[in-house]
Every structure is written in structure tokens, then in C-alpha cells.
Coordinates of C-alpha atoms (C1' of nucleotides) in Angstrom, one line a residue:
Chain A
X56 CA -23.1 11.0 37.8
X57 CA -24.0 9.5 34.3
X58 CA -20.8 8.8 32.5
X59 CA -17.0 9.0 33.8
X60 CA -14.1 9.6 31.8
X61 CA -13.2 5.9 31.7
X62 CA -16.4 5.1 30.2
X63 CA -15.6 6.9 27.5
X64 CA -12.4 5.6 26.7
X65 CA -14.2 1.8 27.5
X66 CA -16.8 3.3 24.7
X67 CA -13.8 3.9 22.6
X68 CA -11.8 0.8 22.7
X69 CA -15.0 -1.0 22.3
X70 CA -15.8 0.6 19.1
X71 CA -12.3 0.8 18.0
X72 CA -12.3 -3.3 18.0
X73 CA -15.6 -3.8 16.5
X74 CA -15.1 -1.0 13.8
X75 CA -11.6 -0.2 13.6
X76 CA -9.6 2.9 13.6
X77 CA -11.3 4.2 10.6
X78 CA -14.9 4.4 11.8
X79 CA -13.5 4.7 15.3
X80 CA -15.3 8.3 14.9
X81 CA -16.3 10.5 17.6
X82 CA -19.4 10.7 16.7
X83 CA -19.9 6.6 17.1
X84 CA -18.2 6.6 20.6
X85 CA -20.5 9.5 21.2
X86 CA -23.7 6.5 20.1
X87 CA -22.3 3.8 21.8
X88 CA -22.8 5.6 25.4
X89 CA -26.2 6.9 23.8
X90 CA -25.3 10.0 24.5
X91 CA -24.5 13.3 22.1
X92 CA -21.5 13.9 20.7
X93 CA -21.0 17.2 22.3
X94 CA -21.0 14.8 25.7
X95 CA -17.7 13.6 24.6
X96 CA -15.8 16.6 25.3
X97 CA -17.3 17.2 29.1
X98 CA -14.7 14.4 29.6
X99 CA -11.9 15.0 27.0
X100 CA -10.5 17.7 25.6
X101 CA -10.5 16.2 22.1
X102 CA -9.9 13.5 19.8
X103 CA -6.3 13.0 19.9
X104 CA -6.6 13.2 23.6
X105 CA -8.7 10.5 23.8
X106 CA -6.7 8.3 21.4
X107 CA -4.0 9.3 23.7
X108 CA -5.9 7.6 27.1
X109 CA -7.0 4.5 24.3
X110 CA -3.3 3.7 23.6
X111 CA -2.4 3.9 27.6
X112 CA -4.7 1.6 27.9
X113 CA -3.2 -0.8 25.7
X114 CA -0.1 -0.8 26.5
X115 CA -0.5 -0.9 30.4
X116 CA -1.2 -4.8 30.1
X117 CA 2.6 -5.1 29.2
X118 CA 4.5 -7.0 32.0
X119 CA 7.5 -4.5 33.0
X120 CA 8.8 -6.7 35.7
X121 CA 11.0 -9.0 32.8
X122 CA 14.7 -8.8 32.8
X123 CA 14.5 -10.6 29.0
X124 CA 14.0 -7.2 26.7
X125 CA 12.7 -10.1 24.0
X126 CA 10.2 -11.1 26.5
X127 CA 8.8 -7.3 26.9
X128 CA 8.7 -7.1 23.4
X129 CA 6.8 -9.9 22.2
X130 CA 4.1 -8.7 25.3
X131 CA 4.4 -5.3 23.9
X132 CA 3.6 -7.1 20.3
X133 CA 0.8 -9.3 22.0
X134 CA -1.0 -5.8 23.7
X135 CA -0.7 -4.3 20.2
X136 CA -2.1 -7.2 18.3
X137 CA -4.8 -8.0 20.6
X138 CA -7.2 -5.2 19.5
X139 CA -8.3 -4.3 16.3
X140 CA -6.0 -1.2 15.0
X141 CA -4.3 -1.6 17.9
X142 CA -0.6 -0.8 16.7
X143 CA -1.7 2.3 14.7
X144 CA -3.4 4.0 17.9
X145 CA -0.6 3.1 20.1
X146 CA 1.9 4.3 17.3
X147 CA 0.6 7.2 16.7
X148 CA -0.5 8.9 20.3
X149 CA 3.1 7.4 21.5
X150 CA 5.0 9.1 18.6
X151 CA 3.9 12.7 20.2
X152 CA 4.7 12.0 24.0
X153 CA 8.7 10.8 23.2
X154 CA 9.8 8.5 25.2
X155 CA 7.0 9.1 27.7
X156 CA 6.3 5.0 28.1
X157 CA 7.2 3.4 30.8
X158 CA 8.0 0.2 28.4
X159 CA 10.3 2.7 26.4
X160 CA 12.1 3.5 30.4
X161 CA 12.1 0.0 31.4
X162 CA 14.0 -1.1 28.2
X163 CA 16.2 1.6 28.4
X164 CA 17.1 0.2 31.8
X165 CA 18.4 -2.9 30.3
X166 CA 19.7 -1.8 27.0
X167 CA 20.0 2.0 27.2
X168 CA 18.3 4.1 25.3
X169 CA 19.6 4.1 21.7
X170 CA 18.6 -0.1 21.6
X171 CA 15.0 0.3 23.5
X172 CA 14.2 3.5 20.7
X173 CA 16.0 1.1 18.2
X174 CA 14.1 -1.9 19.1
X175 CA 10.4 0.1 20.1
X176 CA 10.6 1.9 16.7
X177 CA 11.0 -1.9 15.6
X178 CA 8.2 -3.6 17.4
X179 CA 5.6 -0.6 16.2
X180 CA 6.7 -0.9 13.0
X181 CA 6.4 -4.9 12.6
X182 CA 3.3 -5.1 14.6
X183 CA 1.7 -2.2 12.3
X184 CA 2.5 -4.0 9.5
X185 CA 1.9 -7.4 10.7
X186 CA -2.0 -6.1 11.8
X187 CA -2.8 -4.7 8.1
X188 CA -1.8 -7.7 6.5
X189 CA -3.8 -9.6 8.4
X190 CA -6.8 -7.5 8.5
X191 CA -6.2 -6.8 3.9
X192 CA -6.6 -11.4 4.4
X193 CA -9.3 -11.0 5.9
X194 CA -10.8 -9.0 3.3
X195 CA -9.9 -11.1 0.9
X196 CA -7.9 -8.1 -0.8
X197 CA -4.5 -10.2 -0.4
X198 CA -4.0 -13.7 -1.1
X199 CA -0.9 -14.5 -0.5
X200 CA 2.0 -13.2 2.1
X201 CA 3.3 -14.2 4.9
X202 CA 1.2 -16.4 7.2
X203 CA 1.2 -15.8 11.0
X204 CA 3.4 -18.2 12.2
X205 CA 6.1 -16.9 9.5
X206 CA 4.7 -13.0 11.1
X207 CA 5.6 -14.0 14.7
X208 CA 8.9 -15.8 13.7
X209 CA 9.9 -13.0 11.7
X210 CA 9.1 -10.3 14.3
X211 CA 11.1 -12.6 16.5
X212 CA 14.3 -12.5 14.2
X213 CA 14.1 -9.1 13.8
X214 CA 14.1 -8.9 17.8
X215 CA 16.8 -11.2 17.8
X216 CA 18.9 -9.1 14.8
X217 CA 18.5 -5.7 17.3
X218 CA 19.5 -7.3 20.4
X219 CA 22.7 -8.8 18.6
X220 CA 23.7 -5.2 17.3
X221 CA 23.1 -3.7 20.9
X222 CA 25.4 -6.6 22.4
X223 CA 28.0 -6.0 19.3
X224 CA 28.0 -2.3 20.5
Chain B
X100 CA -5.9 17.1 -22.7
X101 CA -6.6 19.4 -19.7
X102 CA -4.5 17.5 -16.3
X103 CA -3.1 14.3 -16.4
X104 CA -2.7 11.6 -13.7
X105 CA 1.0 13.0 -13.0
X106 CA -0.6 16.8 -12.8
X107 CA -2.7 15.3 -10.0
X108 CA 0.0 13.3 -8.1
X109 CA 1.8 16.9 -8.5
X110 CA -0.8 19.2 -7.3
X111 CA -1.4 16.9 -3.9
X112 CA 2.6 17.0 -3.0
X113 CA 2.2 20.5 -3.0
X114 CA -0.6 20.4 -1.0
X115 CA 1.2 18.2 1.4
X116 CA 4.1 20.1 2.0
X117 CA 2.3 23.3 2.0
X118 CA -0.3 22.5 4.8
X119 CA 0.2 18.6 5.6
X120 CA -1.1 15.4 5.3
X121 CA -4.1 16.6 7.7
X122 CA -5.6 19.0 4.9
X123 CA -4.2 17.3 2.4
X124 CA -7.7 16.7 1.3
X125 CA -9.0 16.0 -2.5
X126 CA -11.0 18.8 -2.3
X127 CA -8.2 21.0 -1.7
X128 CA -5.8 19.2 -4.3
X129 CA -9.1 19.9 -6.2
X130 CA -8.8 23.3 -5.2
X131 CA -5.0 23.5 -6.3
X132 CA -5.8 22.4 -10.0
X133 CA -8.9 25.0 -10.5
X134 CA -11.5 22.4 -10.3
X135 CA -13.9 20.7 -9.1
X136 CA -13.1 17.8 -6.4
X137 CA -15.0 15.0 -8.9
X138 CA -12.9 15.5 -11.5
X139 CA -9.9 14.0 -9.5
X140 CA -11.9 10.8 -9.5
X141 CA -10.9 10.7 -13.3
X142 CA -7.7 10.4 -12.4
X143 CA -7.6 8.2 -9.4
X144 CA -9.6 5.5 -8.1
X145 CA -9.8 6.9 -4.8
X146 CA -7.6 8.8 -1.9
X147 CA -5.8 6.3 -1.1
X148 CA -4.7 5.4 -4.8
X149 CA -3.4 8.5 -4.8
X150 CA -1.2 8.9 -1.3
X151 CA 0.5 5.5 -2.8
X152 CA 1.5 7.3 -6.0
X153 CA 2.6 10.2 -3.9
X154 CA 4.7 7.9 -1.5
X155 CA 6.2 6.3 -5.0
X156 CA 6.9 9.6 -6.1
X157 CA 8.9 10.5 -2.9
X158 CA 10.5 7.1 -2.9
X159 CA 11.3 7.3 -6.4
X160 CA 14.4 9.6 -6.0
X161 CA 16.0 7.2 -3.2
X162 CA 19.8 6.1 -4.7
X163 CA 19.9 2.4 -5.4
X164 CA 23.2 1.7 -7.0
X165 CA 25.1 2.2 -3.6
X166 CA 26.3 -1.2 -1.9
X167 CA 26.5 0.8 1.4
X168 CA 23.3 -0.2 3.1
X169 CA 23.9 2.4 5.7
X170 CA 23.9 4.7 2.8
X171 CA 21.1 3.6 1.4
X172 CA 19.0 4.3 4.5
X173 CA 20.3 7.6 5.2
X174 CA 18.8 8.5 1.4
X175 CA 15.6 7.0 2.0
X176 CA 15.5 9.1 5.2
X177 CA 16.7 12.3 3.2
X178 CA 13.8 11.2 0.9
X179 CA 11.4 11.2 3.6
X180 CA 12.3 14.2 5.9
X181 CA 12.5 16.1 2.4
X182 CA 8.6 16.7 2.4
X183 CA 6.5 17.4 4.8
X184 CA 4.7 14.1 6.5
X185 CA 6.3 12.6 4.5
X186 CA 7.4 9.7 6.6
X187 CA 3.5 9.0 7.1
X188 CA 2.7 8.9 3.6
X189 CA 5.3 6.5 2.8
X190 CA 5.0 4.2 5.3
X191 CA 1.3 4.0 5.7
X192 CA 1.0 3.6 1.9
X193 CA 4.1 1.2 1.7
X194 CA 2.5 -1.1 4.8
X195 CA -0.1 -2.1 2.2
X196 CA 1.9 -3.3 -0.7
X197 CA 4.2 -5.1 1.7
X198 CA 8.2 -5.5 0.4
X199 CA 6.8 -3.9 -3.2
X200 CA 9.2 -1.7 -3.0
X201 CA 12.3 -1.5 -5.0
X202 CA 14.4 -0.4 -1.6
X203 CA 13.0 -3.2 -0.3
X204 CA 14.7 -5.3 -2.7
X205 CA 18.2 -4.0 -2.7
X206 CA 18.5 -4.4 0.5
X207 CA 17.5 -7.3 1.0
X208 CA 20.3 -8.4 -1.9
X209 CA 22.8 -6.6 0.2
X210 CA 21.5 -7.8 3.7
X211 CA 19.1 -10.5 3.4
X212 CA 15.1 -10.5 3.7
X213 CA 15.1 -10.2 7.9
X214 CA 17.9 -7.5 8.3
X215 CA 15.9 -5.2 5.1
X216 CA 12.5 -5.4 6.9
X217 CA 14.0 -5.0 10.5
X218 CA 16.2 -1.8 9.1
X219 CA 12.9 -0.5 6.7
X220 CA 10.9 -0.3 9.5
X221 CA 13.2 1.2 11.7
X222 CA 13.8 3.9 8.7
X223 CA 10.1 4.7 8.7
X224 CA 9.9 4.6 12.6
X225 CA 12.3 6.7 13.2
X226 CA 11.6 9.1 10.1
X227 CA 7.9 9.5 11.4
X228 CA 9.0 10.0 15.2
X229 CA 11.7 12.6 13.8
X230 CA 8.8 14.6 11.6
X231 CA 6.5 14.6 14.4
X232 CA 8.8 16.2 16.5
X233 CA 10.3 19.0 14.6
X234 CA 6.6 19.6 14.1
X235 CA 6.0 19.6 17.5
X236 CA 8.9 22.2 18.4
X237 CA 8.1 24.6 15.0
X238 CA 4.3 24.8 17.1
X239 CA 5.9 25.7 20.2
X240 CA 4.1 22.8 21.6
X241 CA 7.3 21.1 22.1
X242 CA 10.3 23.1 23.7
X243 CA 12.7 19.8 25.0
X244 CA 13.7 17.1 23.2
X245 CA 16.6 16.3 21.2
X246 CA 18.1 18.6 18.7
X247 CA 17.5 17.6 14.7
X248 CA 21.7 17.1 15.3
X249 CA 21.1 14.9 18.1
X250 CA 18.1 13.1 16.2
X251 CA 20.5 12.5 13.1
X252 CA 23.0 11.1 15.5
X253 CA 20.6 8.9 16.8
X254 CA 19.4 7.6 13.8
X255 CA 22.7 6.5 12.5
X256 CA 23.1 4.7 15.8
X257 CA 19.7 2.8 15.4
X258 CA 21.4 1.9 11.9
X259 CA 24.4 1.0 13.2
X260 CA 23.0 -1.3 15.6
X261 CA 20.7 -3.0 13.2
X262 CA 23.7 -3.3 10.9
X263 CA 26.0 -4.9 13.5
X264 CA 23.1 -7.6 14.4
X265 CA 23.1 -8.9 11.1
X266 CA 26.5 -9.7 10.8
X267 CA 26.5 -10.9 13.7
X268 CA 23.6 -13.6 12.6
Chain C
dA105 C1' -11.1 12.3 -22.3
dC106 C1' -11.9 15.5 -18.9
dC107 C1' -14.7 18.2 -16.3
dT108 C1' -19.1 20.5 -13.8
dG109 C1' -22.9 20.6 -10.4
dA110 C1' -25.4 18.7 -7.2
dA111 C1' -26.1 15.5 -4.0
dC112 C1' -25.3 11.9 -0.1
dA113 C1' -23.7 10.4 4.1
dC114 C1' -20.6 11.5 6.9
dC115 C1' -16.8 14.2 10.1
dG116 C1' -14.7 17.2 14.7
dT117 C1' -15.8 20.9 17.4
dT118 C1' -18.3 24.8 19.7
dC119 C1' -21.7 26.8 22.4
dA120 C1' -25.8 28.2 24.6
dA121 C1' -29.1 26.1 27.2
dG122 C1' -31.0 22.6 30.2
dT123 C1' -31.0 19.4 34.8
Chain D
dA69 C1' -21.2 17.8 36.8
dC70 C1' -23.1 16.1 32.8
dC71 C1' -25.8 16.4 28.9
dT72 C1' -28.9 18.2 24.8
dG73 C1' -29.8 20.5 20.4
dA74 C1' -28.4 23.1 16.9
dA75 C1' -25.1 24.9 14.3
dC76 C1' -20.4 25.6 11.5
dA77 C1' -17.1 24.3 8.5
dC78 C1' -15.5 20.7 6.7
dC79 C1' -14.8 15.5 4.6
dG80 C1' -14.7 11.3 0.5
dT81 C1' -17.3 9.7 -3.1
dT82 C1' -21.0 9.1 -6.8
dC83 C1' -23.4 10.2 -10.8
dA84 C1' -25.8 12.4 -14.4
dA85 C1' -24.8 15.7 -17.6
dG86 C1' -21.9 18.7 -20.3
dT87 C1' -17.8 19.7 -24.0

DNA sequence: ACCTGAACACCGTTCAAGT
DNA sequence: ACCTGAACACCGTTCAAGT
């Protein structure tokens, strides 16, 4: 046995951080296994599949056993933010398997579901933005904005905002 | 004077709602002017120049003299769901020039700067989660799920619940 | 000013064939 | 079961040259 389907997605999430979602290419996992692209698909049945298995992989770090829904979130924010790209991969693959995430059930649990979509659709959204803004600094593309301290208290009153409306309900 | 900037802009929104924002490449909006794909680079400095004037252009027809944030939001949704992907192309192009936008500003007049970004990017969360879906069911890929009534529903709800937490700040 | 033609360095995916 | 090698049908972008 040479490589296993979880090597691949390890491949994946290793080039994913290094390169970023961009060059995250099929063809670059394919190199950093030293193995032919055409390997790739002995062990996934495409590309979106395996970007699929990548955002699982994220977001199963997130603690579930909380009762604070703010607490969840800013774990859920933390897992996003803590690998390059991370909130576009988990954004997208999650946006095509509805409310198949366990974080999405476990907030529905303590909210129902019209504040955990309300608040998810929230956290994605921040966190996606947050990570671009950070990454255009980086580049020196964009010099002034919001610095991350003002990101994570902002993310944190928008949390705040959300779970006022879903107690106001 | 053969095309102009706003020909091009023109060209690739038909291309986008005609096959989506996956082969809405420049060769094909190249392709939909009768020329060759360099010549777009006359035009625009590069792709993603041009998806920005395309989400601008989709935007663009987004009622602002309304004090009824609500309102607002269910015409920036109109705006988005009125094209196809075009949630995606606004809100990937829009996470780059961060609160540039004028729907951005008027409601952050009528709600404050926290309760406009927390309600914008529930807008665009929802809005791209919605498209993907229909999507998904007009593929027969998806045959569950709520119905675009139920989805409509829900989206005012998300509103409404966004709405109620800021007053309630 | 606007466009052509050709090229460069890439993609995702398939498929027969090897071990 | 896992991989190679070669191919197919694409990409975005650049650049000299044409009108």
C-alpha cells in the first residue's frame, strides 16, 4: 500500500497552507506525494470531493461539547482562520451539503435552526472576509483597514448582535 | 471605436448567466464579442478587474433611497438571485474592496457600522447558499431541501433576527 | 485605440497499461 | 490496490505586430 486516502487530503491541506487555495491545484497535491496526477483520482473521485474531505477536516477540531453558542463560534472562527484559505474551502464544500455539519446541528440544538443558519452564514462570512484582508496586508496591496484585534472584536459584536435577535424572538 | 470597456463588462454577464461563473472564462467572453481573448486585456487589467465591474454592475440597480433596512436587503438579494452566480460574484469581488460599497454605507447610516456588516454578510451568505441550491435541485443532484418559498421565508427570518439584535444593542 | 496571432505556463480529467 | 504515461480539452496572460 503506497498512499491512502488520508494522505491525500494531508497532501492537500499541506499545500493548501503553504500555497493557498489558488495554487491549491491538483496537479501540486498530485507533486507533493511525488506521485502522478492521475494517482489522485484512485483515491477521490474528483476535485470538489476532495475539497469536500479538506473542509471536514477543518472543521472537526471544533469543540461541540459547549453550551455557549458564542463559544462554538469563535472555535469555529479559530478552525477557519488557522489555515491559509481556510474559510473559502470550508465555505464553499459546506454551502453544497446544507446543513450537513454537525456544528450547524449542534447550534441548532441550542438556538434552533433559523439562529445557527443565521449566525453560521455569519461566521463564514466574517471569517472569509476577515482571512482576505489579512492575507491583501500581507501583500502589501492594502494599507489601511481594520487591524486584528478590531477583526476579532468586530466578529465578536456581530455574534453578540445575532444572539440578541435570536433571544428578542 | 470597435467595443468599449462597458461592451466587455456586458458581453461577460451574458456569459455568466448563460453558462455560469465556472465557464465564465475570458476566452469565452472573448468568444461572445467575435474576438480574440487578448483583446479583452485592452479593456481590463485582468479577470478579476473585470468580475468587480460585473458585481458593480449587478449591485448597481440595488434601491437606496428606502429607510427600511429590511427592504434594502431584500433588493440586494433580488439583485443577487437575479443572475446567475451571482451571489458569488458579488461577494467574492466585494470581500476585496471591504465596505466600498454604497449599500454598505446606507446601512450603516440607518443601522450603524456592526449591524451593516453583520446583516451584509448574512445577505451574501444566505444569497450564495440559496443559488447553490436551486442549482443543485435544477441538476437533479439535489431532490430535498427547502422550497425557494421556504428559502425566502427563511431569509426574512435571518433578517429579522439580525434586525431585532441591533435594537436590542 | 483596438485588435490579431502566436506563444507560455498552466489546469482537471480520462484511460490504457503496468506492478 | 495503486500507480505511470500520454493524451484531451481547456485555462489566464503577455507581447509583438497589424490597422
Amino acid at each position: 500500500m503506497r498512499n491512502s486516502r488520508s494522505d491525500v487530503v494531508a497532501a492537500a491541506l499541506r499545500v493548501l497552507d503553504a500555497q493557498g487555495l489558488e495554487f491549491c491545484s491538483m496537479r501540486r497535491v498530485a507533486a507533493e506525494l511525488d506521485v502522478q496526477p492521475s494517482a489522485l483520482y484512485h483515491h477521490v473521485a474528483d476535485k470538489q470531493t476532495l475539497l469536500a474531505l479538506m473542509a471536514d477536516e477543518i472543521v472537526g477540531t471544533v469543540d461541540l461539547g459547549s453550551e455557549d453558542p458564542a463559544g462554538i463560534c469563535a472555535d469555529l472562527r479559530r478552525a477557519l482562520l488557522g489555515i491559509r484559505d481556510g474559510a473559502d474551502v470550508v465555505a464553499t464544500a459546506s454551502a453544497f451539503r446544507l446543513g450537513a455539519s454537525a456544528v450547524e446541528a449542534r447550534l441548532g440544538e441550542l438556538l434552533g435552526e433559523d439562529g445557527a443558519r443565521t449566525l453560521l452564514l455569519y461566521v463564514f462570512g466574517h471569517a472569509q472576509s476577515t482571512q482576505t484582508q489579512l492575507q491583501a496586508r500581507e501583500l502589501g496591496v492594502l494599507a489601511d483597514g481594520p487591524s486584528p484585534v478590531e477583526l476579532d472584536a468586530s466578529f465578536a459584536r456581530g455574534v453578540g448582535i445575532i444572539l440578541d435577535g435570536v433571544r428578542a424572538d
